[in-house]
Coordinates of C-alpha atoms in Angstrom, one line a residue:
M5 CA -19.0 37.4 96.7
S6 CA -21.0 36.7 94.0
N7 CA -21.2 33.4 92.2
P8 CA -20.1 32.4 89.2
N9 CA -22.3 32.6 85.8
P10 CA -21.2 29.4 84.5
V11 CA -23.0 29.9 80.8
Q12 CA -20.8 33.1 80.6
N13 CA -17.8 31.0 81.4
K14 CA -19.3 28.4 79.0
A15 CA -19.3 31.6 77.3
D16 CA -16.2 32.7 76.9
T17 CA -14.5 29.6 76.7
A18 CA -16.3 28.5 73.4
S19 CA -15.3 32.4 72.0
T20 CA -12.1 32.2 73.2
P21 CA -9.3 29.8 69.8
E22 CA -8.0 26.8 70.5
A23 CA -4.3 27.3 70.5
P24 CA -3.2 26.0 66.8
T25 CA -0.9 22.0 67.4
D26 CA 2.3 22.2 66.3
F27 CA 0.5 20.6 62.9
A28 CA -1.0 23.1 61.7
L29 CA 1.3 24.9 62.2
M30 CA 3.7 23.3 60.4
V31 CA 1.5 23.5 57.4
H32 CA 1.3 26.9 58.1
D33 CA 4.8 28.1 57.7
F34 CA 5.3 25.6 54.8
W35 CA 2.8 27.0 52.9
S36 CA 3.8 30.6 53.9
K37 CA 7.6 29.9 52.2
N38 CA 6.9 27.6 50.1
R39 CA 3.7 28.4 48.0
A40 CA 5.2 30.7 45.7
L41 CA 7.1 26.8 44.6
I42 CA 4.5 24.7 44.7
I43 CA 2.5 26.9 42.4
A44 CA 4.9 26.5 40.1
V45 CA 5.1 22.7 40.6
A46 CA 1.4 22.8 39.7
I47 CA 1.3 24.5 36.6
G48 CA 4.4 22.0 35.5
I49 CA 2.0 19.2 36.3
L50 CA -0.4 21.2 34.4
I51 CA 1.2 22.3 31.4
V52 CA 2.8 18.3 31.4
A53 CA -0.8 16.5 31.7
V54 CA -1.6 18.8 29.1
G55 CA 1.1 19.0 26.8
R56 CA 0.5 15.0 27.0
E57 CA -2.6 15.0 25.8
G58 CA -2.3 17.5 23.0
W59 CA 1.5 15.3 21.4
D60 CA -0.8 12.1 21.2
Y61 CA -3.7 14.0 19.2
F62 CA -0.6 15.5 17.5
N63 CA 0.8 12.2 16.9
G64 CA -3.0 10.8 15.9
V65 CA -3.4 13.8 13.8
R66 CA 0.0 12.9 12.7
E67 CA -0.2 9.3 11.7
R68 CA -3.5 9.7 9.6
S69 CA -2.1 12.4 7.5
I70 CA 0.6 9.3 6.9
R71 CA -1.8 6.8 6.0
E72 CA -3.7 9.0 4.2
A73 CA -0.4 10.7 1.6
Y74 CA 0.4 6.6 1.4
A75 CA -3.2 5.7 0.1
Q76 CA -3.1 8.7 -2.2
A77 CA 0.4 7.3 -3.7
G78 CA -1.5 4.5 -5.0
D79 CA 0.0 2.3 -7.5
N80 CA 2.5 5.2 -9.2
P81 CA 6.2 4.1 -8.8
E82 CA 6.8 7.7 -8.3
K83 CA 4.7 8.9 -5.6
L84 CA 5.3 5.8 -3.8
T85 CA 9.3 6.5 -3.6
A86 CA 8.6 9.9 -2.9
F87 CA 6.2 9.2 0.2
A88 CA 8.6 6.2 1.3
A89 CA 11.6 9.2 1.3
D90 CA 9.4 11.4 2.8
Y91 CA 8.9 9.2 5.7
A92 CA 12.1 7.2 5.9
S93 CA 11.1 6.3 10.0
H94 CA 7.9 5.4 9.2
P95 CA 6.9 1.4 8.6
L96 CA 5.4 1.7 6.0
A97 CA 8.6 3.6 4.2
G98 CA 9.4 -0.7 4.0
V99 CA 5.6 -1.1 2.4
A100 CA 5.8 1.6 -0.4
W101 CA 9.0 -0.1 -0.6
L102 CA 7.9 -3.3 -1.3
H103 CA 4.9 -2.0 -3.3
V104 CA 6.9 -0.2 -6.4
A105 CA 9.4 -3.7 -6.2
D106 CA 6.3 -5.6 -7.1
L107 CA 5.5 -2.7 -9.3
Q108 CA 9.0 -3.4 -11.3
Y109 CA 8.5 -6.8 -11.1
E110 CA 5.5 -7.2 -13.1
V111 CA 6.8 -5.0 -15.9
R112 CA 9.5 -6.8 -15.8
D113 CA 12.3 -4.3 -15.0
Y114 CA 14.3 -6.5 -12.6
K115 CA 17.7 -4.4 -12.6
S116 CA 15.2 -1.4 -10.7
A117 CA 12.9 -3.7 -8.7
A118 CA 16.2 -5.9 -6.6
A119 CA 17.0 -2.6 -5.5
S120 CA 13.3 -2.1 -4.5
Y121 CA 13.2 -5.5 -2.5
Q122 CA 16.1 -4.6 -1.4
R123 CA 15.7 -1.2 0.0
A124 CA 12.9 -2.8 1.6
A125 CA 14.1 -5.7 3.1
G126 CA 16.5 -2.6 4.9
V127 CA 13.6 -0.9 6.4
L128 CA 10.8 -3.9 6.9
A129 CA 10.6 -4.8 10.7
E130 CA 8.0 -6.8 10.3
N131 CA 9.4 -10.7 9.6
T132 CA 6.6 -12.2 7.0
L133 CA 7.0 -8.8 4.9
K134 CA 10.7 -8.5 5.6
T135 CA 11.2 -11.7 4.4
R136 CA 9.4 -11.3 1.0
A137 CA 11.5 -8.8 0.5
R138 CA 14.0 -10.7 0.7
L139 CA 13.4 -13.7 -2.1
G140 CA 11.7 -11.0 -3.6
A141 CA 15.0 -9.3 -4.4
A142 CA 16.8 -13.0 -5.3
M143 CA 14.0 -13.6 -7.5
S144 CA 14.8 -10.3 -9.2
L145 CA 18.3 -11.1 -9.8
I146 CA 17.4 -14.6 -11.2
G147 CA 15.3 -12.7 -13.5
G148 CA 17.7 -10.6 -14.8
G149 CA 20.3 -13.0 -15.4
D150 CA 21.9 -12.6 -12.6
L151 CA 21.8 -16.9 -11.6
A152 CA 24.6 -16.8 -9.4
G153 CA 24.1 -13.1 -7.4
G154 CA 20.0 -15.4 -7.1
E155 CA 21.2 -17.8 -5.7
A156 CA 24.0 -17.0 -2.1
A157 CA 20.8 -14.5 -1.7
L158 CA 18.0 -17.7 -1.5
M159 CA 20.5 -19.8 0.4
P160 CA 20.1 -17.9 3.5
L161 CA 16.2 -17.8 3.3
T162 CA 16.4 -21.8 3.0
K163 CA 18.5 -21.7 6.6
D164 CA 16.1 -19.2 8.1
D165 CA 14.2 -21.3 10.9
T166 CA 11.9 -17.6 11.1
A167 CA 11.6 -17.5 7.9
D168 CA 7.4 -17.8 7.0
K169 CA 7.3 -21.2 6.6
S170 CA 5.6 -20.2 2.4
L171 CA 7.8 -18.3 1.2
R172 CA 10.9 -20.8 2.6
T173 CA 9.7 -23.6 1.3
E174 CA 9.8 -21.6 -1.9
A175 CA 13.1 -20.3 -2.0
C176 CA 13.8 -23.8 -0.8
Y177 CA 12.1 -25.0 -5.0
H178 CA 14.3 -22.5 -6.8
A179 CA 17.2 -22.9 -5.3
A180 CA 16.8 -26.6 -5.7
T181 CA 15.7 -25.8 -10.0
L182 CA 18.8 -23.8 -9.9
A183 CA 21.0 -26.6 -8.4
K184 CA 19.1 -28.4 -10.7
D185 CA 20.4 -26.8 -13.9
A186 CA 23.5 -26.9 -11.8
G187 CA 23.7 -30.5 -12.7
R188 CA 24.2 -30.4 -8.9
F189 CA 21.7 -33.2 -8.0
D190 CA 23.0 -34.0 -4.3
E191 CA 21.8 -30.5 -3.6
V192 CA 18.6 -31.0 -5.2
T193 CA 17.5 -34.2 -3.2
S194 CA 19.3 -31.9 -0.1
L195 CA 17.0 -29.1 -0.8
T196 CA 13.3 -30.9 -1.7
D197 CA 14.4 -33.3 1.4
L198 CA 14.3 -30.1 3.0
I199 CA 11.0 -28.9 1.9
T200 CA 8.9 -31.7 2.8
K201 CA 10.4 -31.1 5.9
I202 CA 9.3 -27.6 6.5
D203 CA 6.0 -27.8 5.2
P204 CA 4.7 -31.5 3.4
M205 CA 1.4 -29.9 2.5
S206 CA 2.1 -27.2 0.9
S207 CA 1.4 -26.5 -2.9
W208 CA 5.8 -26.1 -3.6
A209 CA 6.2 -29.4 -1.8
Q210 CA 4.0 -31.3 -4.7
R211 CA 6.3 -29.4 -6.7
A212 CA 9.4 -30.5 -5.2
F213 CA 8.3 -33.7 -5.7
A214 CA 7.9 -33.7 -9.3
L215 CA 11.7 -32.0 -9.1
R216 CA 12.6 -34.9 -7.5
A217 CA 10.9 -37.1 -10.5
S218 CA 12.8 -35.2 -13.1
L219 CA 16.2 -35.8 -12.1
P220 CA 18.5 -38.6 -14.8
A221 CA 17.7 -41.6 -13.4
D222 CA 21.6 -42.8 -12.2
A223 CA 21.1 -38.7 -10.0
K224 CA 17.9 -39.9 -8.6
P225 CA 18.1 -41.0 -5.1
A226 CA 17.8 -44.6 -3.3
N227 CA 15.2 -43.3 -1.1
A228 CA 12.7 -41.5 -3.5
L229 CA 10.9 -38.8 -1.8
T230 CA 7.5 -39.1 -0.7
L231 CA 4.2 -36.4 0.2
P232 CA 1.8 -37.8 3.2
A233 CA -2.0 -38.8 1.9
A234 CA -4.7 -35.9 1.4
K235 CA -6.5 -36.2 4.3

């Protein structure tokens, strides 16, 4: 009997494929059964990724076009009004209404200005701009002769702790002026006191001091209004 050839045995062993592991069989079976679904999911993910990039690009282009449309409206009230109507859901719509209101106020079209300021206040989200629109609406009512309506619009601003300090003190001053004209001197005192508490270094505090000093002698409070010394 001839001895087994070790080289031949080694070659035979190398040429014999190893039996697939259980895991390899599982992967093969899974892919065979589900490859159509896997490919579909992969394509879906790719479409979503491309779609998101396309949507971001579209939004970027749209945002630029909206800003350009606003810039092109310039100081034309009709074009600004049309812009606000066309892009009613965009934040610039509120800015457009505020711009229209300012233009109307400048030419003393107080009735139109009051309406435009109110529309601006209804859509503006940024607090300072919203407060300015509310103050503008109140001042437009006063300018148009509706003193009661203007005062009613001012008073909530005087009590709004979230409002811009400068705008709030201005509202207080105008409300105090109306109170003085109506002979309600106690209200003048309380409102001018409030101004100095909110922003004692403001120009409105200086005006409040002068307004307080103009009260009739018998209407002036015992405690005189004092302003901090300028630093």
